[in-house]
Coordinates of C-alpha atoms in Angstrom, one line a residue:
M1 CA 9.4 -43.9 105.5
S2 CA 7.3 -41.5 107.5
D3 CA 9.7 -38.7 106.7
T4 CA 9.3 -39.3 103.0
S5 CA 5.5 -39.2 103.1
E6 CA 5.5 -36.1 105.2
S7 CA 7.8 -34.2 102.7
A8 CA 5.6 -35.2 99.7
L9 CA 2.5 -34.1 101.5
T10 CA 4.2 -30.8 102.3
T11 CA 5.1 -30.3 98.6
S12 CA 1.6 -31.0 97.4
E13 CA 0.1 -28.6 99.8
S14 CA 2.5 -25.8 98.7
K15 CA 1.4 -25.9 95.0
P16 CA -2.0 -24.3 94.2
P17 CA -4.3 -26.5 92.2
L18 CA -4.6 -25.9 88.3
E19 CA -8.0 -24.3 87.5
L20 CA -9.5 -23.4 84.1
S21 CA -11.4 -20.1 83.9
S22 CA -15.0 -20.2 83.1
D23 CA -14.6 -18.1 79.9
H24 CA -12.0 -20.4 78.3
R25 CA -12.9 -21.6 74.8
Q26 CA -11.2 -24.0 72.5
I27 CA -10.3 -22.3 69.1
I28 CA -10.1 -24.7 66.2
L29 CA -8.1 -23.3 63.3
P30 CA -8.8 -24.4 59.6
P31 CA -6.1 -26.5 58.1
V32 CA -3.5 -24.5 56.2
K33 CA -3.1 -25.4 52.6
H34 CA 0.4 -25.5 51.3
Q35 CA 0.9 -22.9 48.5
P36 CA 4.1 -22.7 46.5
P37 CA 5.9 -19.4 46.9
L38 CA 5.4 -16.8 44.1
L39 CA 8.4 -16.3 41.9
K40 CA 9.5 -12.8 41.2
N41 CA 9.6 -13.2 37.4
T42 CA 6.1 -14.7 37.1
P43 CA 4.2 -12.5 34.6
T44 CA 0.9 -11.1 35.8
K45 CA -2.2 -10.6 33.8
K46 CA -1.5 -7.0 33.2
Q47 CA 2.0 -7.7 31.9
D48 CA 0.6 -10.4 29.5
T49 CA -1.9 -7.8 28.2
K50 CA 0.9 -5.3 27.6
K51 CA 3.0 -7.9 25.8
K52 CA 0.1 -8.9 23.5
R53 CA -0.6 -5.3 22.8
Y54 CA 3.0 -4.6 22.0
R55 CA 3.1 -7.6 19.6
R56 CA 0.0 -6.3 17.8
Y57 CA 1.6 -2.9 17.6
L58 CA 4.8 -4.2 16.0
K59 CA 2.8 -6.3 13.5
L60 CA 0.8 -3.3 12.5
Q61 CA 3.9 -1.2 12.1
V62 CA 5.5 -3.8 9.8
I63 CA 2.3 -4.0 7.7
L64 CA 2.1 -0.2 7.4
W65 CA 5.7 0.2 6.4
S66 CA 5.3 -2.5 3.8
V67 CA 2.3 -0.8 2.3
F68 CA 4.3 2.5 2.3
A69 CA 7.1 0.8 0.4
V70 CA 4.6 -0.8 -2.1
G71 CA 3.0 2.6 -2.7
L72 CA 6.4 4.2 -3.4
L73 CA 7.3 1.3 -5.7
S74 CA 4.0 1.5 -7.7
S75 CA 4.3 5.2 -8.2
F76 CA 7.9 4.8 -9.3
L77 CA 6.9 2.1 -11.8
F78 CA 4.0 4.2 -13.2
L79 CA 6.4 7.2 -13.5
I80 CA 8.8 5.1 -15.6
A81 CA 6.0 3.8 -17.7
S82 CA 4.6 7.3 -18.4
L83 CA 8.0 8.7 -19.3
T84 CA 9.3 5.9 -21.6
D85 CA 8.3 5.3 -25.2
D86 CA 7.6 1.6 -25.4
W87 CA 3.8 1.5 -24.9
T88 CA 3.4 0.1 -28.4
I89 CA 5.9 -1.2 -30.9
M90 CA 4.8 -1.2 -34.5
I91 CA 6.7 -3.0 -37.2
P92 CA 5.5 -2.6 -40.8
P93 CA 5.8 -5.6 -43.2
E94 CA 8.0 -3.4 -45.5
P95 CA 9.6 0.1 -45.1
Y96 CA 6.8 2.6 -44.6
F97 CA 6.9 6.0 -46.3
V98 CA 6.1 8.9 -44.1
S99 CA 4.6 11.5 -46.4
T100 CA 4.9 14.5 -44.1
E101 CA 8.6 14.0 -43.6
R102 CA 9.6 12.3 -46.8
K103 CA 11.4 9.3 -45.3
F104 CA 11.0 5.6 -44.8
M105 CA 10.4 4.1 -41.4
L106 CA 11.2 0.6 -40.3
E107 CA 9.9 0.6 -36.7
W108 CA 7.7 2.9 -34.6
R109 CA 7.6 3.0 -30.9
R110 CA 4.8 5.1 -29.3
G111 CA 4.8 6.6 -25.8
L112 CA 2.5 8.9 -24.0
W113 CA 4.5 12.0 -24.8
R114 CA 6.6 11.3 -27.9
D115 CA 7.1 8.9 -30.8
C116 CA 10.4 7.2 -31.7
M117 CA 11.0 6.0 -35.3
L118 CA 13.7 3.9 -36.7
E119 CA 14.3 5.8 -40.0
Y120 CA 15.9 4.5 -43.1
Y121 CA 18.1 6.8 -45.1
N122 CA 19.8 6.6 -48.5
M123 CA 18.0 3.5 -49.7
T124 CA 19.4 3.9 -53.2
A125 CA 23.0 4.5 -52.0
R126 CA 25.6 1.8 -51.5
D127 CA 25.7 2.3 -47.7
P128 CA 22.2 3.0 -46.4
Y129 CA 21.9 3.6 -42.6
T130 CA 19.3 3.7 -40.0
V131 CA 18.8 6.3 -37.2
W132 CA 16.5 6.5 -34.2
Q133 CA 14.6 9.8 -34.3
C134 CA 12.3 10.8 -31.4
T135 CA 9.9 13.7 -31.7
G136 CA 7.6 15.2 -29.0
R137 CA 3.9 14.8 -29.5
D138 CA 2.0 17.9 -30.6
F139 CA -1.3 17.9 -28.7
F140 CA -2.6 21.1 -30.4
P141 CA -1.6 21.0 -34.1
T142 CA -3.0 23.3 -36.7
S143 CA -5.7 22.2 -39.1
E144 CA -3.3 22.0 -42.0
T145 CA -1.0 19.6 -40.0
I146 CA -4.0 17.4 -39.2
E147 CA -5.1 17.1 -42.8
A148 CA -1.6 16.3 -44.0
D149 CA -0.9 13.6 -41.4
D150 CA -2.2 10.1 -42.1
E151 CA -1.8 9.2 -38.4
T152 CA -3.9 12.0 -36.9
D153 CA -7.5 13.3 -36.8
H154 CA -9.5 15.2 -34.3
Y155 CA -10.6 12.0 -32.4
I156 CA -7.0 10.7 -32.2
L157 CA -6.0 14.1 -30.7
D158 CA -8.8 13.7 -28.1
Y159 CA -7.5 10.3 -27.2
E160 CA -3.9 11.5 -26.9
R161 CA -4.9 14.4 -24.7
S162 CA -7.0 12.2 -22.4
I163 CA -4.2 9.7 -22.0
A164 CA -1.7 12.4 -21.1
A165 CA -4.2 14.1 -18.7
F166 CA -5.0 10.8 -16.8
A167 CA -1.3 10.0 -16.6
V168 CA -0.6 13.3 -14.9
I169 CA -3.7 12.9 -12.6
T170 CA -2.5 9.5 -11.6
L171 CA 1.0 10.7 -10.7
V172 CA -0.4 13.6 -8.7
I173 CA -3.0 11.6 -6.7
S174 CA -0.5 8.8 -6.0
S175 CA 1.5 11.0 -3.7
M176 CA -1.6 11.5 -1.4
P177 CA -2.1 7.8 -0.2
I178 CA 1.6 7.5 0.3
F179 CA 1.6 10.5 2.6
F180 CA -1.4 9.3 4.6
T181 CA 0.1 5.9 4.9
W182 CA 3.2 7.4 6.4
Y183 CA 1.0 9.7 8.6
S184 CA -1.0 6.7 9.9
I185 CA 2.2 5.1 11.1
K186 CA 2.7 8.1 13.4
E187 CA -1.0 8.7 14.2
P188 CA -2.9 5.4 14.9
R189 CA -6.4 6.8 14.4
Y190 CA -8.2 4.5 12.0
I191 CA -9.6 7.2 9.8
F192 CA -6.2 8.0 8.3
K193 CA -5.7 4.4 7.3
R194 CA -9.1 4.3 5.6
L195 CA -8.4 7.6 3.8
A196 CA -5.1 6.2 2.5
G197 CA -6.8 3.0 1.3
G198 CA -9.5 4.9 -0.5
L199 CA -6.9 7.1 -2.2
Y200 CA -5.0 4.0 -3.4
F201 CA -8.2 2.8 -5.1
I202 CA -8.8 6.2 -6.7
T203 CA -5.2 6.2 -8.0
A204 CA -5.6 2.7 -9.4
G205 CA -8.8 3.8 -11.1
C206 CA -7.1 6.8 -12.8
A207 CA -4.3 4.5 -14.0
I208 CA -6.8 2.0 -15.3
V209 CA -8.6 4.8 -17.3
C210 CA -5.2 5.9 -18.7
I211 CA -4.4 2.3 -19.9
E212 CA -7.9 1.7 -21.3
V213 CA -8.0 4.9 -23.2
F214 CA -4.7 4.0 -24.8
K215 CA -6.0 0.6 -25.9
H216 CA -9.1 2.3 -27.4
F217 CA -6.8 4.8 -29.1
L218 CA -5.0 2.0 -30.9
A219 CA -8.3 0.3 -31.8
Y220 CA -9.7 3.5 -33.2
G221 CA -6.6 4.1 -35.4
R222 CA -6.6 0.6 -36.8
R223 CA -10.3 0.9 -37.6
Y224 CA -10.9 4.4 -38.9
L225 CA -7.5 5.6 -40.3
P226 CA -7.1 3.6 -43.5
N227 CA -3.6 4.9 -44.4
S228 CA -2.3 4.8 -40.8
L229 CA 0.6 2.6 -39.8
M230 CA -1.6 1.5 -36.8
R231 CA -3.7 -0.3 -39.4
L232 CA -1.0 -1.5 -41.8
A233 CA 1.6 -2.7 -39.3
D234 CA 1.7 -5.5 -36.8
Y235 CA 2.0 -4.1 -33.3
E236 CA 2.8 -5.5 -29.8
R237 CA 2.7 -3.9 -26.4
G238 CA 6.0 -2.8 -24.9
Y239 CA 7.4 -2.9 -21.4
S240 CA 6.0 0.5 -20.6
Y241 CA 2.5 -0.8 -20.9
Y242 CA 3.2 -3.8 -18.6
L243 CA 4.9 -1.5 -16.1
G244 CA 1.7 0.5 -15.9
C245 CA -0.4 -2.7 -15.4
I246 CA 1.9 -3.8 -12.6
A247 CA 1.6 -0.4 -10.9
V248 CA -2.2 -0.7 -11.0
G249 CA -2.0 -4.1 -9.4
L250 CA 0.2 -2.8 -6.6
Y251 CA -2.1 0.1 -6.0
I252 CA -5.0 -2.2 -5.6
L253 CA -3.0 -4.5 -3.3
A254 CA -2.0 -1.7 -1.1
G255 CA -5.5 -0.4 -0.8
I256 CA -6.9 -3.9 0.2
V257 CA -4.2 -4.5 2.8
I258 CA -4.5 -1.1 4.5
F259 CA -8.3 -1.5 4.6
I260 CA -7.9 -4.9 6.3
V261 CA -5.8 -3.4 9.1
S262 CA -7.9 -0.2 9.4
G263 CA -10.4 -1.6 11.8
K264 CA -11.3 0.5 14.8
K265 CA -9.7 -0.9 17.9
K266 CA -10.8 0.3 21.4
G267 CA -9.9 -0.5 24.9
S268 CA -8.0 -3.7 25.5
N269 CA -8.2 -4.6 21.8
A270 CA -6.2 -1.6 20.8
R271 CA -2.6 -2.1 19.7
S272 CA -1.3 0.7 21.9
M273 CA -2.5 3.0 24.6
K274 CA -2.3 5.9 22.1
E275 CA -4.6 4.0 19.7
A276 CA -7.0 3.2 22.5
V277 CA -7.2 6.9 23.4
E278 CA -7.5 8.1 19.8
N279 CA -10.3 5.7 18.9
E280 CA -12.5 6.8 21.9
P281 CA -15.7 8.6 20.9
V282 CA -15.4 12.4 21.0
I283 CA -18.4 14.3 22.3
I284 CA -18.7 17.7 20.6
G285 CA -20.8 20.0 22.7
R286 CA -22.1 23.5 22.1
I287 CA -20.2 26.4 23.5

């Protein structure tokens, strides 16, 4: 018993006592919140902005290409309308005798550039026949021709020249908005879209003038030319007239749509980085 106590005493004396230093401080750490690990495919805010901008860019491209197609279609329709001869169809109640050409006429189709008549030959023969005969319009006839023709006077000639002039102007101007619509697809600056929209409206205005002058041309002939077929016959508008009206509506529609999408977009509202750069203000300084 004594040996055991002596060995324990010896062991306790061999170990130095545990002492804390005077500069020891207890550090209390805040509780750690559990956060789910970030996935590699989680989109960031910057990526979301790029996706939205790309969607807006694709939407604008689809709209501009649609306007471009509508512009081509409207110009094609007005070209067909101006080259065909069915603006007005006149049918007299009985065969109409044309004094200048000494023949009878059953039907008269008027266009912008020529007239087509359904002529009746050999009325007294056993086998009469009909023939379609088209003649180009003479915009600058002589005074003798004007006096001998029941369908023409100086005012009628002025109407015909105005109709032809505005038809040509419409076809020439219609190529300009189509070009600027195509150019605005490549260059996103807003000014090109607004220029194309304005030219679409100008083209529609010229086409409207052409159609309205043609309507007044018929009204003048029915009122002031007593021996004219325009007064004696019943008439109806042909498909050429309606094609011209459809072309006018398409021109106006294209102008409205392209004006709607021609807003100036800057910064994060731009549909592409190129559009954002193009729409930034430019400071022009002196050299």
